[in-house]
Coordinates of C-alpha atoms in Angstrom, one line a residue:
P1 CA 97.6 136.8 71.8
W2 CA 94.5 134.7 70.7
N3 CA 92.0 136.4 68.4
S4 CA 88.4 136.7 69.4
P5 CA 86.4 133.5 69.0
T6 CA 84.1 133.2 66.0
L7 CA 81.1 131.0 65.6
V8 CA 81.7 127.9 63.6
E9 CA 78.4 128.2 61.7
E10 CA 78.4 125.0 59.8
L11 CA 78.6 123.0 63.0
D12 CA 76.2 125.1 64.9
S13 CA 72.4 124.4 65.6
T14 CA 69.8 125.8 67.8
A15 CA 70.4 123.1 70.3
L16 CA 73.2 122.8 72.7
N17 CA 76.6 121.9 71.2
T18 CA 79.5 121.0 73.3
S19 CA 82.6 118.9 74.0
P20 CA 84.6 119.5 70.7
Y21 CA 87.5 117.2 70.1
V22 CA 89.7 117.9 67.0
L23 CA 92.0 115.3 65.7
P24 CA 95.7 116.4 65.3
D25 CA 95.4 116.9 61.5
G26 CA 92.7 119.5 62.1
L27 CA 90.5 117.8 59.5
T28 CA 88.1 115.8 61.7
I29 CA 86.0 116.9 64.8
Y30 CA 83.9 114.9 67.1
F31 CA 81.4 116.8 69.4
A32 CA 78.2 116.4 71.4
S33 CA 74.9 117.9 70.4
E34 CA 71.3 117.9 71.5
R35 CA 70.2 118.5 68.0
G36 CA 68.6 115.2 67.8
G37 CA 66.1 116.0 70.5
A38 CA 66.8 113.1 72.9
G39 CA 69.7 114.3 74.9
H40 CA 73.4 114.5 74.0
D41 CA 74.6 112.4 71.1
L42 CA 78.0 112.3 69.4
Y43 CA 78.5 113.7 66.0
R44 CA 81.4 113.8 63.5
S45 CA 82.4 116.2 60.8
T46 CA 85.2 116.6 58.4
R47 CA 86.8 119.2 56.1
A48 CA 89.2 119.1 53.2
S49 CA 91.7 121.5 54.6
R50 CA 92.4 123.5 57.7
E51 CA 91.2 126.5 55.9
G52 CA 88.1 124.9 54.5
A53 CA 84.5 124.8 55.8
W54 CA 83.4 121.8 57.9
G55 CA 80.9 119.4 56.3
A56 CA 77.5 118.7 57.7
P57 CA 77.8 116.9 61.1
I58 CA 76.9 113.2 60.9
L59 CA 75.6 111.2 63.9
V60 CA 78.1 108.6 65.0
V61 CA 76.4 105.3 64.2
S62 CA 77.2 101.9 65.7
P63 CA 75.3 98.8 64.7
A64 CA 76.4 96.9 67.9
I65 CA 74.1 96.3 70.9
G66 CA 75.3 98.6 73.7
Q67 CA 76.2 101.0 71.0
I68 CA 77.3 104.6 70.9
N69 CA 74.4 107.1 71.0
Q70 CA 71.8 105.0 72.8
A71 CA 68.2 106.4 72.7
D72 CA 67.4 109.0 75.4
I73 CA 70.8 108.6 77.0
D74 CA 73.5 111.4 77.2
D75 CA 76.7 110.5 75.4
F76 CA 79.2 113.4 75.4
G77 CA 82.9 114.4 76.1
P78 CA 84.5 112.2 73.4
C79 CA 88.2 111.7 72.8
V80 CA 89.5 109.8 69.8
T81 CA 92.8 108.4 68.6
S82 CA 94.2 110.0 65.4
D83 CA 93.5 107.0 63.3
E84 CA 89.9 106.9 64.6
S85 CA 90.3 103.3 65.8
V86 CA 89.2 104.0 69.4
I87 CA 86.8 106.4 70.9
I88 CA 86.3 106.9 74.7
F89 CA 83.3 109.1 75.8
A90 CA 81.3 109.8 78.9
S91 CA 77.8 108.4 79.2
A92 CA 74.9 108.4 81.6
R93 CA 73.6 105.0 80.5
G94 CA 74.7 103.4 83.8
G95 CA 72.9 105.9 86.0
G96 CA 75.9 108.2 86.7
N97 CA 78.5 109.5 84.2
D98 CA 81.1 106.9 83.4
L99 CA 83.7 106.5 80.6
Y100 CA 83.0 104.0 77.8
R101 CA 85.3 102.7 75.1
A102 CA 84.5 101.4 71.7
E103 CA 86.7 100.2 68.7
N104 CA 86.3 100.9 65.1
D105 CA 87.1 98.1 62.6
G106 CA 85.0 99.8 59.8
T107 CA 82.1 100.2 62.0
W108 CA 82.0 101.2 65.7
G109 CA 81.5 98.2 68.0
L110 CA 80.2 97.6 71.5
A111 CA 80.8 100.4 73.9
S112 CA 82.1 99.0 77.3
I113 CA 82.6 100.8 80.5
I114 CA 86.3 101.2 81.4
D115 CA 87.6 100.1 84.7
A116 CA 89.1 103.6 85.5
S117 CA 85.5 104.8 86.1
S118 CA 84.4 105.3 89.7
A119 CA 81.3 105.9 91.9
G120 CA 81.7 109.6 91.0
D121 CA 81.1 111.2 87.6
E122 CA 83.8 111.0 84.8
K123 CA 83.7 113.1 81.7
D124 CA 85.7 115.0 79.0
C125 CA 88.8 113.1 78.2
W126 CA 92.1 113.3 76.2
I127 CA 93.7 110.1 74.9
A128 CA 97.2 109.3 73.7
D129 CA 97.3 107.5 70.3
D130 CA 99.0 104.4 72.0
E131 CA 96.3 104.4 74.6
M132 CA 98.9 104.4 77.4
S133 CA 97.7 107.7 78.8
L134 CA 94.1 108.8 79.3
Y135 CA 93.4 112.1 81.0
F136 CA 89.9 112.9 82.2
G137 CA 87.8 114.8 84.8
S138 CA 86.3 113.0 87.7
S139 CA 84.4 113.9 90.9
R140 CA 85.5 110.6 92.7
A141 CA 86.1 110.8 96.4
G142 CA 89.5 111.7 97.8
G143 CA 90.4 114.4 95.3
T144 CA 91.8 117.9 95.8
G145 CA 88.7 119.7 94.6
T146 CA 85.1 118.8 93.7
T147 CA 86.0 117.6 90.3
N148 CA 89.7 116.9 89.3
I149 CA 91.8 115.8 86.4
Y150 CA 93.2 112.3 86.6
L151 CA 95.6 110.3 84.5
G152 CA 94.7 106.7 83.7
R153 CA 97.6 104.6 82.5
G154 CA 96.8 101.9 79.9
N155 CA 98.2 98.4 80.1
G156 CA 98.5 98.0 76.4
N157 CA 95.3 96.3 75.5
G158 CA 92.8 99.0 75.8
K159 CA 92.4 98.5 79.6
Y160 CA 92.6 101.2 82.2
N161 CA 92.5 99.6 85.7
A162 CA 91.3 101.3 88.8
N163 CA 94.7 100.9 90.5
Q164 CA 96.3 102.6 87.5
V165 CA 94.6 106.0 87.9
D166 CA 96.4 108.9 89.6
E167 CA 95.2 112.5 90.4
I168 CA 97.3 115.1 88.6
V169 CA 97.4 117.1 92.0
E170 CA 99.5 120.0 90.7
V171 CA 96.8 121.3 88.2
N172 CA 93.8 120.8 90.5
S173 CA 92.5 123.4 93.1
A174 CA 91.1 122.7 96.5
G175 CA 87.3 122.9 96.7
D176 CA 87.0 123.8 93.0
V177 CA 86.1 122.1 89.7
T178 CA 89.0 121.4 87.3
E179 CA 88.1 119.4 84.2
D180 CA 88.0 119.1 80.3
P181 CA 91.8 118.5 79.7
W182 CA 93.4 118.8 76.3
L183 CA 97.0 118.0 75.8
S184 CA 99.6 118.4 73.1
A185 CA 100.9 115.2 71.5
D186 CA 104.1 115.2 73.7
Q187 CA 101.8 115.7 76.8
R188 CA 104.0 118.7 77.9
T189 CA 101.2 121.3 77.4
M190 CA 97.6 121.1 79.0
F191 CA 94.6 123.2 78.5
L192 CA 91.8 122.9 81.1
A193 CA 88.7 124.4 82.4
S194 CA 88.4 125.5 86.0
D195 CA 86.2 127.6 88.4
R196 CA 89.0 128.4 90.9
D197 CA 88.6 132.1 90.3
G198 CA 84.8 132.1 90.6
G199 CA 83.7 131.5 87.0
M200 CA 84.5 128.7 84.7
D201 CA 87.6 129.8 82.8
L202 CA 90.2 128.3 80.6
Y203 CA 93.8 127.8 81.8
M204 CA 97.1 126.5 80.3
T205 CA 99.9 124.7 82.1
T206 CA 103.2 123.3 80.9
R207 CA 105.9 120.9 82.2

């Protein structure tokens, strides 16, 4: 069984901290925090070993116009390739919550909305390193529950077209919220959050 959770004190603050995304080597974490005082922003922290303490979280900075962490806009729910060349995250900069993608060639570039976004709210993603699979939560119309997990299939150049998005029906629940997917590298184990039993709880599924 899992041990009782303990507070990660070096990443904590008096503000809201959420949406952790740990890279496969266990040495880098991205997460969202309100510690800057202007809504959710994305932060990054590293450590020297899996047993070591995390370093002070650093705000993810982009010099590009249309950058990550725009002033007074919520950016949250990041997922990042293991080489940190691509980040996808949810942002309210367009009015609703949509998914945005940015590339890192030494500095983070322009964050552009991805075509897999919808008129509903998208958030909390998991991305495969080859970008051919993007799992995320969405409240778009036509799903099993009020929020559901979807799979966007990439076309090999960082694009996720609207007609390449499918609901993962078997993990969702009628009338309920199912979101925040995390998958193993082989995409055969998924952890997710759902309120199907009344409260928001964590679930695991395999295939």
